[in-house]
Coordinates of C-alpha atoms in Angstrom, one line a residue:
M1 CA 60.8 -55.1 -49.7
H2 CA 59.8 -57.0 -47.0
N3 CA 61.6 -54.6 -45.2
S4 CA 60.3 -51.8 -46.4
L5 CA 56.8 -53.3 -45.3
T6 CA 57.4 -53.9 -42.0
T7 CA 58.7 -50.7 -41.7
F8 CA 55.9 -48.8 -43.1
I9 CA 53.8 -51.0 -40.9
R10 CA 55.6 -49.8 -37.6
E11 CA 55.2 -46.2 -38.8
L12 CA 51.4 -47.0 -39.3
Y13 CA 51.2 -48.0 -35.5
G14 CA 53.5 -45.7 -34.1
T15 CA 55.6 -48.5 -32.0
S16 CA 58.6 -50.5 -32.2
D17 CA 57.3 -53.1 -30.2
F18 CA 55.7 -56.4 -31.6
I19 CA 52.4 -56.2 -34.0
P20 CA 49.6 -58.1 -33.5
L21 CA 47.6 -59.7 -36.6
H22 CA 44.4 -58.1 -34.8
Q23 CA 43.8 -57.0 -31.2
P24 CA 40.5 -55.6 -29.2
T25 CA 40.5 -51.7 -28.8
F26 CA 39.1 -50.5 -25.8
A27 CA 38.4 -46.7 -26.0
G28 CA 34.8 -46.5 -25.0
N29 CA 32.4 -47.4 -22.1
E30 CA 33.6 -50.9 -21.5
R31 CA 34.8 -50.5 -18.3
N32 CA 31.6 -48.7 -16.9
Y33 CA 29.5 -51.2 -18.6
V34 CA 31.4 -54.1 -17.0
N35 CA 31.5 -52.5 -13.4
N36 CA 27.7 -51.8 -13.5
T37 CA 27.4 -55.5 -14.4
I38 CA 29.2 -56.6 -11.6
D39 CA 27.9 -53.9 -8.9
S40 CA 24.5 -55.5 -9.9
T41 CA 25.3 -58.7 -9.5
F42 CA 23.8 -60.0 -13.0
V43 CA 26.6 -61.3 -14.5
S44 CA 25.5 -64.3 -16.3
S45 CA 22.7 -65.2 -18.6
V46 CA 20.3 -62.9 -17.4
G47 CA 20.5 -59.0 -17.2
A48 CA 19.9 -56.1 -19.1
Y49 CA 22.9 -55.9 -21.0
V50 CA 22.2 -58.9 -22.9
D51 CA 18.6 -57.2 -24.3
E52 CA 20.2 -53.9 -24.9
F53 CA 23.1 -55.5 -26.7
E54 CA 20.1 -57.3 -28.9
S55 CA 18.4 -54.6 -29.5
A56 CA 21.7 -52.4 -30.7
L57 CA 22.6 -55.5 -32.9
S58 CA 19.5 -55.6 -34.7
S59 CA 19.1 -51.6 -35.0
Y60 CA 22.5 -51.7 -36.3
C61 CA 21.9 -54.0 -38.7
D62 CA 18.5 -53.4 -39.5
A63 CA 17.7 -57.3 -38.9
A64 CA 13.7 -58.4 -37.7
A65 CA 15.4 -60.1 -34.4
T66 CA 19.1 -60.8 -32.8
V67 CA 19.7 -63.8 -30.3
A68 CA 22.7 -63.5 -28.7
V69 CA 25.0 -66.8 -28.0
V70 CA 28.0 -67.6 -26.3
N71 CA 30.1 -68.2 -29.9
G72 CA 29.6 -67.8 -33.6
T73 CA 30.0 -71.8 -34.2
N74 CA 27.0 -72.2 -31.7
G75 CA 25.4 -69.8 -33.5
L76 CA 25.9 -71.1 -36.6
Q77 CA 25.0 -74.5 -35.2
S78 CA 21.6 -73.0 -33.8
A79 CA 20.8 -71.5 -37.0
L80 CA 21.6 -74.6 -39.2
H81 CA 19.3 -76.8 -36.5
M82 CA 16.7 -73.9 -37.3
A83 CA 16.9 -74.1 -41.2
G84 CA 16.0 -77.6 -40.9
V85 CA 19.5 -79.2 -41.5
T86 CA 19.5 -82.6 -39.8
R87 CA 21.4 -86.0 -39.5
D88 CA 22.4 -87.1 -43.1
E89 CA 21.9 -83.9 -45.3
L90 CA 24.2 -81.6 -47.0
V91 CA 25.3 -78.3 -46.8
I92 CA 27.3 -76.2 -49.7
T93 CA 29.6 -74.4 -48.4
Q94 CA 33.1 -73.3 -49.5
S95 CA 36.3 -74.6 -48.6
M96 CA 38.5 -71.9 -48.1
T97 CA 36.7 -70.9 -44.6
F98 CA 37.7 -71.1 -41.3
V99 CA 37.4 -74.6 -39.5
A100 CA 34.5 -73.6 -37.0
T101 CA 31.9 -73.3 -40.2
C102 CA 32.2 -77.2 -41.1
N103 CA 32.4 -78.1 -37.4
A104 CA 28.9 -76.7 -37.2
I105 CA 27.5 -78.7 -40.2
H106 CA 29.7 -81.7 -38.7
W107 CA 28.5 -81.8 -35.1
L108 CA 24.4 -81.3 -36.6
G109 CA 25.0 -85.0 -38.6
A110 CA 25.4 -83.8 -41.3
E111 CA 27.7 -83.3 -44.0
P112 CA 29.6 -80.3 -45.7
V113 CA 29.8 -79.9 -49.6
F114 CA 32.6 -77.9 -51.2
V115 CA 32.6 -75.4 -54.0
D116 CA 35.1 -72.7 -55.2
I117 CA 35.6 -69.4 -54.0
S118 CA 35.0 -66.6 -56.4
D119 CA 39.0 -64.5 -57.9
T120 CA 36.9 -61.1 -56.6
T121 CA 35.0 -61.9 -53.1
L122 CA 37.7 -65.0 -51.5
G123 CA 33.8 -65.8 -50.7
M124 CA 31.4 -68.3 -52.7
C125 CA 31.0 -68.8 -56.3
P126 CA 27.7 -68.5 -57.8
L127 CA 29.1 -70.2 -61.1
S128 CA 30.6 -73.2 -58.5
L129 CA 27.3 -73.5 -56.7
A130 CA 25.2 -73.4 -60.2
G131 CA 27.5 -76.0 -61.5
F132 CA 27.2 -78.3 -58.5
L133 CA 24.0 -78.2 -58.4
D134 CA 23.3 -78.7 -61.8
E135 CA 25.6 -81.7 -62.5
Y136 CA 24.9 -83.4 -59.6
C137 CA 21.6 -83.0 -57.8
E138 CA 18.0 -82.9 -59.1
L139 CA 14.7 -81.6 -57.9
S140 CA 12.1 -83.9 -56.7
N141 CA 9.1 -82.9 -55.3
N142 CA 10.7 -79.7 -54.6
V143 CA 13.3 -81.3 -52.8
C144 CA 17.1 -80.3 -53.7
L145 CA 18.9 -84.4 -54.1
H146 CA 22.1 -85.5 -54.4
K147 CA 22.1 -87.5 -57.1
P148 CA 24.5 -89.5 -56.4
T149 CA 24.2 -90.1 -53.2
G150 CA 20.6 -89.8 -52.7
K151 CA 21.1 -87.8 -49.5
R152 CA 19.1 -83.9 -49.0
V153 CA 21.1 -81.1 -50.1
R154 CA 19.3 -78.9 -47.4
A155 CA 21.5 -75.5 -47.1
V156 CA 24.0 -73.0 -48.9
V157 CA 26.6 -71.2 -46.0
P158 CA 28.5 -68.8 -47.8
M159 CA 31.3 -66.8 -45.6
H160 CA 32.3 -63.2 -46.5
T161 CA 35.9 -63.6 -46.2
F162 CA 37.8 -61.3 -44.2
G163 CA 34.6 -58.9 -44.1
H164 CA 34.5 -58.9 -48.0
P165 CA 30.5 -59.4 -48.8
V166 CA 30.2 -62.4 -51.2
E167 CA 27.8 -62.1 -54.7
L168 CA 24.8 -62.4 -52.8
S169 CA 22.1 -61.2 -55.2
R170 CA 22.8 -64.5 -57.3
L171 CA 23.5 -66.9 -54.4
I172 CA 20.0 -66.0 -53.2
E173 CA 18.8 -66.6 -57.2
I174 CA 20.3 -69.8 -57.1
C175 CA 18.7 -71.1 -53.6
Q176 CA 15.3 -70.0 -54.6
N177 CA 15.9 -72.2 -57.6
W178 CA 16.6 -75.4 -55.9
N179 CA 14.5 -74.3 -52.5
L180 CA 17.5 -74.3 -50.3
S181 CA 18.1 -72.4 -47.3
L182 CA 20.3 -69.7 -47.2
V183 CA 22.4 -69.1 -43.8
E184 CA 24.9 -66.4 -44.0
D185 CA 28.9 -67.2 -41.6
A186 CA 28.9 -63.3 -41.6
A187 CA 31.5 -64.0 -38.2
E188 CA 33.7 -61.8 -40.1
S189 CA 31.6 -58.9 -41.9
L190 CA 30.2 -57.0 -39.1
G191 CA 29.4 -53.2 -40.4
S192 CA 30.5 -55.0 -44.1
T193 CA 27.6 -53.7 -46.6
Y194 CA 26.3 -55.4 -50.1
K195 CA 24.3 -52.6 -52.2
G196 CA 24.0 -51.0 -48.8
Q197 CA 22.5 -53.7 -47.0
H198 CA 24.3 -55.5 -44.4
T199 CA 26.0 -58.7 -44.8
G200 CA 24.3 -61.5 -42.6
T201 CA 20.7 -60.1 -42.9
F202 CA 20.0 -61.9 -46.7
G203 CA 19.5 -65.1 -45.5
R204 CA 17.0 -66.9 -43.4
F205 CA 19.8 -66.4 -40.7
G206 CA 23.1 -64.6 -40.5
V207 CA 26.0 -65.5 -37.7
L208 CA 27.9 -62.8 -36.4
S209 CA 31.4 -63.5 -34.5
F210 CA 32.3 -61.3 -31.4
N211 CA 35.7 -63.1 -30.3
G212 CA 38.4 -61.1 -29.1
N213 CA 40.3 -61.1 -32.7
K214 CA 36.8 -59.6 -34.5
I215 CA 35.9 -56.0 -35.4
I216 CA 34.0 -55.5 -31.6
T217 CA 34.5 -58.4 -29.3
T218 CA 32.5 -59.2 -25.8
G219 CA 35.6 -61.5 -25.2
G220 CA 34.2 -64.5 -26.5
G221 CA 30.6 -64.4 -28.1
G222 CA 28.6 -64.4 -31.1
A223 CA 25.2 -63.1 -32.6
V224 CA 22.1 -64.7 -35.1
L225 CA 20.6 -62.4 -37.1
C226 CA 16.7 -63.5 -37.7
K227 CA 15.0 -62.6 -40.9
T228 CA 11.8 -62.6 -39.1
K229 CA 10.4 -61.6 -35.4
E230 CA 9.1 -65.7 -34.9
D231 CA 12.4 -67.2 -35.9
G232 CA 13.9 -64.5 -33.7
T233 CA 11.3 -65.8 -30.9
K234 CA 12.1 -69.7 -31.7
L235 CA 15.9 -69.5 -32.0
K236 CA 15.9 -67.4 -28.3
H237 CA 13.4 -70.4 -26.6
F238 CA 16.4 -73.2 -28.4
T239 CA 19.3 -71.4 -27.4
T240 CA 18.1 -71.3 -23.8
T241 CA 17.3 -74.8 -22.7
A242 CA 13.8 -74.7 -24.5
K243 CA 12.4 -73.3 -20.7
L244 CA 8.2 -72.4 -20.7
P245 CA 7.9 -69.0 -18.6
H246 CA 6.8 -69.9 -14.9
A247 CA 7.4 -68.5 -11.9
F248 CA 8.8 -71.5 -10.4
E249 CA 8.8 -74.4 -12.6
F250 CA 11.3 -76.2 -14.7
I251 CA 9.6 -77.2 -17.5
H252 CA 11.3 -77.7 -21.1
D253 CA 9.6 -78.9 -23.9
E254 CA 12.2 -79.8 -26.9
Y255 CA 15.9 -80.8 -26.6
A256 CA 17.8 -77.3 -26.8
Y257 CA 21.1 -75.8 -25.8
N258 CA 22.2 -73.6 -23.3
A259 CA 24.4 -70.6 -25.2
R260 CA 22.9 -67.8 -23.6
M261 CA 25.8 -64.7 -24.0
P262 CA 26.3 -64.0 -20.5
N263 CA 25.4 -60.1 -18.8
L264 CA 29.0 -59.4 -18.7
N265 CA 30.4 -60.3 -22.5
A266 CA 27.1 -58.2 -23.6
A267 CA 28.2 -55.4 -21.3
L268 CA 31.1 -55.1 -23.0
G269 CA 29.6 -56.1 -26.4
L270 CA 27.6 -53.0 -26.1
A271 CA 30.5 -50.6 -25.3
Q272 CA 32.4 -51.7 -28.2
L273 CA 29.3 -51.6 -30.7
E274 CA 29.0 -47.8 -29.6
Q275 CA 32.1 -47.4 -31.3
L276 CA 31.7 -49.5 -34.3
A277 CA 31.3 -46.7 -37.2
L278 CA 34.7 -45.0 -35.8
F279 CA 36.4 -48.5 -35.7
I280 CA 35.1 -49.2 -39.7
E281 CA 36.2 -45.5 -40.4
K282 CA 39.9 -46.0 -38.8
K283 CA 39.9 -50.0 -40.4
R284 CA 39.2 -48.2 -43.9
Q285 CA 41.9 -45.8 -44.0
L286 CA 44.3 -48.0 -43.2
A287 CA 43.1 -50.0 -45.6
A288 CA 43.4 -47.3 -48.4
Y289 CA 47.3 -46.8 -46.6
Y290 CA 48.1 -50.7 -47.9
A291 CA 46.7 -50.3 -50.9
D292 CA 48.5 -47.1 -51.4
F293 CA 51.6 -48.7 -50.6
F294 CA 51.1 -51.9 -52.5
K295 CA 50.5 -49.6 -56.2
G296 CA 53.6 -50.9 -58.5
T297 CA 54.5 -53.8 -56.5
A298 CA 54.7 -57.3 -57.5
F299 CA 52.0 -57.8 -54.4
K300 CA 47.9 -57.1 -54.8
F301 CA 46.3 -55.6 -52.6
V302 CA 43.0 -57.2 -51.6
Q303 CA 40.0 -54.6 -51.9
E304 CA 36.4 -54.6 -51.6
P305 CA 34.1 -55.9 -54.5
Q306 CA 32.0 -54.2 -56.8
N307 CA 28.5 -53.0 -54.9
T308 CA 30.0 -53.8 -51.7
R309 CA 31.0 -51.6 -48.7
A310 CA 33.9 -53.8 -46.5
N311 CA 34.9 -53.5 -43.1
Y312 CA 38.3 -54.6 -43.7
W313 CA 38.2 -56.6 -40.8
L314 CA 41.5 -58.6 -42.0
N315 CA 43.6 -56.7 -44.7
A316 CA 45.1 -58.9 -47.4
I317 CA 47.9 -59.2 -50.2
V318 CA 48.0 -62.1 -52.7
C319 CA 51.5 -62.6 -53.3
E320 CA 53.0 -64.2 -56.8
N321 CA 53.8 -68.0 -55.8
K322 CA 54.4 -69.8 -52.7
E323 CA 57.5 -69.5 -52.1
C324 CA 57.1 -65.8 -51.9
R325 CA 54.0 -66.1 -49.5
D326 CA 56.4 -68.3 -47.4
D327 CA 59.4 -65.8 -47.4
L328 CA 57.3 -62.5 -46.5
L329 CA 55.5 -64.6 -43.1
K330 CA 59.2 -65.5 -42.3
Y331 CA 61.0 -62.4 -42.7
A332 CA 57.9 -60.6 -41.1
N333 CA 57.1 -63.1 -38.2
S334 CA 60.8 -62.9 -37.6
S335 CA 61.5 -59.4 -37.4
G336 CA 57.8 -58.9 -34.7
V337 CA 55.5 -58.4 -36.8
M338 CA 52.3 -60.4 -37.2
M339 CA 51.2 -62.1 -40.5
R340 CA 49.6 -64.8 -41.2
P341 CA 48.5 -67.2 -44.5
V342 CA 44.9 -67.8 -45.0
W343 CA 43.6 -70.6 -43.7
K344 CA 44.2 -74.2 -45.0
P345 CA 41.6 -75.0 -47.2
M346 CA 39.0 -77.7 -45.3
H347 CA 39.0 -80.1 -48.6
Q348 CA 43.0 -80.6 -47.7
L349 CA 42.0 -81.0 -43.7
S350 CA 42.3 -85.0 -42.8
L351 CA 38.8 -84.2 -40.8
Y352 CA 37.2 -83.6 -44.1
S353 CA 39.1 -84.8 -47.0
N354 CA 36.3 -87.5 -48.1
C355 CA 33.8 -84.7 -48.4
I356 CA 32.8 -83.6 -51.8
A357 CA 34.7 -80.8 -53.0
H358 CA 33.8 -79.3 -56.6
E359 CA 36.0 -77.1 -58.3
M360 CA 39.1 -76.0 -56.1
R361 CA 41.2 -74.1 -58.5
N362 CA 40.6 -70.5 -56.8
T363 CA 40.4 -72.1 -53.6
E364 CA 44.0 -73.4 -53.9
W365 CA 45.5 -70.7 -55.6
F366 CA 44.8 -68.2 -53.2
A367 CA 45.7 -70.1 -50.3
D368 CA 49.2 -70.6 -51.9
R369 CA 49.4 -66.4 -52.1
L370 CA 46.8 -65.0 -49.5
V371 CA 48.7 -63.7 -46.9
N372 CA 47.0 -61.1 -44.3
L373 CA 48.3 -58.1 -42.9
P374 CA 48.4 -56.5 -39.2
S375 CA 44.8 -54.6 -39.0
S376 CA 44.0 -54.4 -35.5
V377 CA 42.2 -50.1 -35.3
P378 CA 45.1 -47.9 -35.7
S379 CA 44.7 -45.2 -32.5
V380 CA 41.0 -43.7 -32.0
E381 CA 42.6 -40.9 -29.4

């Protein structure tokens, strides 16, 4: 089976060379826009492409405002700060996520709380979230408090794993009942929708990543989708050193970040965004090929949840057990076909092992069995 799978993947990509997990595709205006930026000399945090990229993202995602930043981690940290998260507060998220989700919480002086994932979305499970809140929290003067510690629970951060949207309707309802801010970690889900609406636009903020391995890239970068134009204005001010407009004076009115995306990166991103619809079409076609290949096998291909349209950023399969997973990973990687396990659950990292973890059954089960398959956009020529 392992040999037939690697052979199948090589046929999909038409090469006998090394096949990475996910590499960028540059088939449009990338070179033209980047060269234009260099010619203009505006390659840093000032330049027309930053504004154009933000505007194009707002239009594509149907967001009230978008703020481009240096990376997704900073975007999430900025969004949580704007949502009011501060030192010694709690932020509920999922343990099966990339470490950046938790690091953004940590560097605000807050602490992540982990709830379980759903076996259908691989993202935050509404039942686990509700169970934790009902058992361990209370509303006091409309403030959600964790009864054992007395700490305020400020926000909920679900992550759309591999580009598959979480069950947002139920999560929104729970957050409203408990007066919690919803901030979506949509780093992997640009182009994915839930009930026809783009991920990242359901909470007060949604955060995108444009790292080199994402569905589109700016080299390094991210963006924050904002629910209101007012939040967008405040967030842009906060991420650009809080400098007040003036012809020549340097006046700053709050402690802030210097996190504006450079114009050079935005130029690359704009050219990539112009091709996003084609990228998603090709990636969904790739996912269909994988799904058909795994029919009738011992492996379960991870497909988009009900009421969603996923970008299939990373294709994934579920193996029978950890031994099966490890055998596949060893064979594929030694054969020049890159495959990876899912991230080690955050509650199992020494960094976050002392954090509250509620019902990790699904998290630990999938962590032993998930494998990501090569998912680069097939040839767009």
